[in-house]
Short mmCIF file of C-alpha atoms in Angstrom, two decimals:
data_model
loop_
_atom_site.label_atom_id
_atom_site.label_comp_id
_atom_site.label_asym_id
_atom_site.label_seq_id
_atom_site.Cartn_x
_atom_site.Cartn_y
_atom_site.Cartn_z
CA UNK K 1 -9.24 14.52 85.43
CA UNK K 2 -7.22 11.74 86.99
CA UNK K 3 -7.60 8.38 85.23
CA UNK K 4 -7.10 5.06 87.00
CA UNK K 5 -5.95 1.97 85.12
CA UNK K 6 -6.04 -1.48 86.68
CA UNK K 7 -4.28 -4.61 85.48
CA UNK K 8 -5.05 -7.30 84.76
CA UNK K 9 -8.74 -7.03 83.89
CA UNK K 10 -9.22 -10.71 84.68
CA UNK K 11 -7.09 -12.95 86.87
CA UNK K 12 -7.44 -16.70 87.22
CA UNK K 13 -5.98 -18.20 90.38
CA UNK K 14 -6.34 -21.09 92.81
CA UNK K 15 -7.09 -21.26 96.50
CA UNK K 16 -3.84 -20.68 98.39
CA UNK K 17 -2.22 -18.60 95.63
CA UNK K 18 -0.64 -15.22 96.24
CA UNK K 19 -2.09 -12.65 93.84
CA UNK K 20 -1.30 -9.06 93.04
CA UNK K 21 -3.45 -6.47 91.28
CA UNK K 22 -1.91 -3.25 90.00
CA UNK K 23 -3.47 0.19 89.75
CA UNK K 24 -1.86 3.16 88.01
CA UNK K 25 -2.93 6.79 88.27
CA UNK K 26 -2.48 9.23 85.39
CA UNK K 27 -0.87 11.72 87.79
CA UNK K 28 0.41 11.60 91.33
CA UNK K 29 -2.22 11.01 94.00
CA UNK K 30 0.19 10.70 96.93
CA UNK K 31 -1.41 7.84 98.94
CA UNK K 32 -5.04 8.80 98.36
CA UNK K 33 -6.01 5.40 97.08
CA UNK K 34 -8.58 2.86 98.23
CA UNK K 35 -9.35 -0.72 97.23
CA UNK K 36 -12.83 -2.27 97.19
CA UNK K 37 -14.16 -5.80 96.81
CA UNK K 38 -17.50 -6.40 95.13
CA UNK K 39 -19.39 -9.66 94.88
CA UNK K 40 -22.26 -10.24 92.43
CA UNK K 41 -25.46 -8.52 93.51
CA UNK K 42 -23.80 -6.83 96.47
CA UNK K 43 -22.54 -3.35 97.25
CA UNK K 44 -18.77 -2.81 97.26
CA UNK K 45 -16.83 -3.17 100.49
CA UNK K 46 -13.74 -1.14 101.33
CA UNK K 47 -10.63 -3.22 102.01
CA UNK K 48 -7.76 -0.73 102.01
CA UNK K 49 -7.60 3.07 102.33
CA UNK K 50 -4.74 5.56 102.18
CA UNK K 51 -2.97 3.02 99.97
CA UNK K 52 -1.93 0.67 102.78
CA UNK K 53 -4.30 1.00 105.76
CA UNK K 54 -6.41 -2.10 106.37
CA UNK K 55 -10.08 -1.37 107.04
CA UNK K 56 -11.38 -2.72 110.34
CA UNK K 57 -12.62 -6.28 110.04
CA UNK K 58 -10.79 -7.05 106.81
CA UNK K 59 -8.56 -10.16 106.98
CA UNK K 60 -4.83 -9.54 107.21
CA UNK K 61 -4.16 -11.55 104.05
CA UNK K 62 -5.14 -8.37 102.20
CA UNK K 63 -2.48 -5.69 101.92
CA UNK K 64 -1.90 -2.57 99.88
CA UNK K 65 1.19 -0.66 98.91
CA UNK K 66 2.40 2.18 96.71
CA UNK K 67 2.41 5.93 96.42
CA UNK K 68 2.43 8.52 93.70
CA UNK K 69 1.12 6.79 90.59
CA UNK K 70 1.61 3.06 91.13
CA UNK K 71 -0.20 0.90 93.65
CA UNK K 72 -0.76 -2.77 94.35
CA UNK K 73 -3.28 -4.89 96.19
CA UNK K 74 -1.94 -8.24 97.34
CA UNK K 75 -3.85 -11.22 98.68
CA UNK K 76 -1.28 -13.43 100.38
CA UNK K 77 -3.19 -16.72 100.30
CA UNK K 78 -6.44 -16.81 98.34
CA UNK K 79 -9.50 -18.12 100.13
CA UNK K 80 -12.74 -19.25 98.44
CA UNK K 81 -14.50 -16.10 99.70
CA UNK K 82 -12.00 -13.86 97.86
CA UNK K 83 -13.21 -14.62 94.34
CA UNK K 84 -14.83 -11.32 93.41
CA UNK K 85 -14.19 -8.12 91.46
CA UNK K 86 -11.74 -5.60 92.87
CA UNK K 87 -11.64 -1.86 92.19
CA UNK K 88 -9.11 0.78 93.01
CA UNK K 89 -10.22 4.37 93.62
CA UNK K 90 -8.34 7.64 93.88
CA UNK K 91 -9.59 10.45 96.08
CA UNK K 92 -7.07 13.17 95.58
CA UNK K 93 -8.48 16.23 93.88
CA UNK K 94 -12.19 16.96 93.69
CA UNK K 95 -13.03 13.57 92.24
CA UNK K 96 -13.18 9.94 93.24
CA UNK K 97 -12.44 8.03 90.06
CA UNK K 98 -12.47 4.23 90.06
CA UNK K 99 -10.37 1.86 88.04
CA UNK K 100 -12.19 -0.39 85.58
CA UNK K 101 -12.04 -3.40 87.88
CA UNK K 102 -10.22 -6.73 88.10
CA UNK K 103 -12.29 -9.90 88.13
CA UNK K 104 -10.62 -12.60 90.19
CA UNK K 105 -11.76 -16.01 88.97
CA UNK K 106 -11.19 -19.55 90.18
CA UNK K 107 -8.70 -21.42 88.01
CA UNK N 1 -25.48 -0.22 112.91
CA UNK N 2 -25.00 2.06 109.92
CA UNK N 3 -27.81 1.76 107.39
CA UNK N 4 -28.24 3.52 104.07
CA UNK N 5 -31.46 2.89 102.18
CA UNK N 6 -31.91 4.30 98.69
CA UNK N 7 -35.27 4.87 97.03
CA UNK N 8 -36.83 6.70 94.10
CA UNK N 9 -35.49 4.68 91.21
CA UNK N 10 -37.63 3.54 88.32
CA UNK N 11 -38.28 3.72 84.60
CA UNK N 12 -38.08 7.18 83.03
CA UNK N 13 -38.08 8.38 79.44
CA UNK N 14 -35.05 10.06 77.88
CA UNK N 15 -35.06 13.74 78.76
CA UNK N 16 -37.05 13.08 81.91
CA UNK N 17 -36.29 13.70 85.56
CA UNK N 18 -36.08 11.63 88.71
CA UNK N 19 -35.21 12.30 92.35
CA UNK N 20 -33.36 9.70 94.36
CA UNK N 21 -33.30 9.64 98.15
CA UNK N 22 -31.05 7.94 100.67
CA UNK N 23 -32.23 7.53 104.24
CA UNK N 24 -29.39 7.23 106.73
CA UNK N 25 -29.40 5.79 110.24
CA UNK N 26 -26.99 4.43 112.83
CA UNK N 27 -24.57 7.36 112.75
CA UNK N 28 -24.51 11.13 113.16
CA UNK N 29 -25.47 11.99 109.58
CA UNK N 30 -24.60 15.66 109.86
CA UNK N 31 -20.96 14.85 110.64
CA UNK N 32 -20.07 12.91 107.49
CA UNK N 33 -19.58 13.42 103.79
CA UNK N 34 -21.91 11.59 101.44
CA UNK N 35 -21.69 10.44 97.85
CA UNK N 36 -23.62 8.92 94.98
CA UNK N 37 -21.99 6.17 92.94
CA UNK N 38 -23.54 4.31 90.03
CA UNK N 39 -23.00 1.04 88.24
CA UNK N 40 -24.42 0.37 84.80
CA UNK N 41 -25.59 -3.23 84.26
CA UNK N 42 -22.56 -5.50 83.96
CA UNK N 43 -20.14 -2.56 84.18
CA UNK N 44 -17.80 -1.01 86.70
CA UNK N 45 -18.28 1.60 89.38
CA UNK N 46 -18.62 5.29 88.48
CA UNK N 47 -18.52 8.02 91.11
CA UNK N 48 -21.30 10.56 90.48
CA UNK N 49 -21.28 13.25 93.16
CA UNK N 50 -19.94 14.27 96.59
CA UNK N 51 -21.35 16.56 99.26
CA UNK N 52 -19.59 17.66 102.42
CA UNK N 53 -21.11 17.20 105.86
CA UNK N 54 -22.52 20.73 105.94
CA UNK N 55 -23.49 20.74 102.27
CA UNK N 56 -21.19 23.65 101.54
CA UNK N 57 -18.83 21.73 99.23
CA UNK N 58 -20.14 19.77 96.26
CA UNK N 59 -18.40 17.99 93.40
CA UNK N 60 -19.74 16.23 90.32
CA UNK N 61 -18.38 13.87 87.73
CA UNK N 62 -18.10 15.53 84.31
CA UNK N 63 -20.64 13.05 82.93
CA UNK N 64 -23.45 14.49 85.09
CA UNK N 65 -22.36 18.09 85.66
CA UNK N 66 -25.15 20.50 84.84
CA UNK N 67 -27.81 17.76 84.84
CA UNK N 68 -27.67 16.28 88.35
CA UNK N 69 -27.92 18.09 91.70
CA UNK N 70 -26.87 16.57 95.01
CA UNK N 71 -28.31 17.86 98.27
CA UNK N 72 -28.86 16.80 101.85
CA UNK N 73 -31.19 17.50 104.74
CA UNK N 74 -29.30 16.94 107.96
CA UNK N 75 -32.46 17.39 110.03
CA UNK N 76 -34.04 14.48 108.17
CA UNK N 77 -30.87 12.36 107.89
CA UNK N 78 -31.38 12.22 104.16
CA UNK N 79 -29.34 12.56 100.99
CA UNK N 80 -30.83 13.36 97.59
CA UNK N 81 -29.91 13.28 93.93
CA UNK N 82 -32.07 15.29 91.54
CA UNK N 83 -31.50 13.98 88.04
CA UNK N 84 -32.71 15.79 84.94
CA UNK N 85 -32.19 15.58 81.18
CA UNK N 86 -31.73 11.86 81.65
CA UNK N 87 -30.05 9.81 78.94
CA UNK N 88 -29.92 6.11 78.16
CA UNK N 89 -26.34 6.04 79.45
CA UNK N 90 -27.58 7.12 82.91
CA UNK N 91 -29.22 3.71 83.29
CA UNK N 92 -27.59 2.17 86.34
CA UNK N 93 -27.90 1.01 89.91
CA UNK N 94 -27.36 4.11 92.04
CA UNK N 95 -25.70 3.68 95.43
CA UNK N 96 -25.37 6.20 98.21
CA UNK N 97 -22.13 5.88 100.16
CA UNK N 98 -20.97 7.43 103.40
CA UNK N 99 -17.52 8.99 103.53
CA UNK N 100 -15.09 9.64 106.36
CA UNK N 101 -12.14 11.29 104.66
CA UNK N 102 -11.86 14.22 107.04
CA UNK N 103 -11.43 12.13 110.20
CA UNK N 104 -10.24 8.72 109.05
CA UNK N 105 -9.12 9.12 105.44
CA UNK N 106 -11.66 6.59 104.18
CA UNK N 107 -13.57 7.71 101.06
CA UNK N 108 -16.56 5.34 101.11
CA UNK N 109 -16.87 3.22 104.24
CA UNK N 110 -20.54 2.24 104.07
CA UNK N 111 -22.80 1.70 101.09
CA UNK N 112 -26.51 1.20 100.57
CA UNK N 113 -27.91 -1.59 98.41
CA UNK N 114 -28.78 0.71 95.55
CA UNK N 115 -31.83 1.83 93.58
CA UNK N 116 -32.17 1.04 89.89
CA UNK N 117 -32.72 3.81 87.36
CA UNK N 118 -33.70 2.80 83.84
CA UNK N 119 -33.84 5.44 81.10
CA UNK N 120 -35.74 4.13 78.12
CA UNK N 121 -38.60 5.02 75.83
#
């Protein structure tokens, strides 16, 4: 099975900062990678799919990049609404494994 | 508006069974893949199972293979998860999630609010 590893597990940042979260796959997944945002008590929301495609309605400060085994999610200028937990997910071969999550906290 | 409403959760003893349902509306249910995803209290997301739009293709996570069965009734716009031989580690909030990989390449574009399953004696 493909394993997904996110780093860091926790990230402290301030409003206006540029932040990057990394996700690594244990084998190549081409660009079959999605990013989700989850706030406490709420269902996850898809931000990015196919590694770099922005889901409709998601602010353009979110962007994704990468292919193969290494991927990044970048938030160009943090807004108060962005403090949440972020998950990557691969959807390459017969499974849809998630990373362990990155909690983005206010510094 | 797409809506996914899960039901059927509750308290069950170890070794017991439970059937979850997900009622879908606001889209042509028979045209889309569906999934179950779970989240143990305070933990991350874990994909559980996938079913294709017709029901002909099904996948399971290794952690539930042989114990859980996913199914759908396209005439009733409903998704199901039959869970048996339940263990304490199956305790989680169970979400149903709509997929659109075939047409748009998006794995899970809409989610329900979840139904809580607690396995305890």
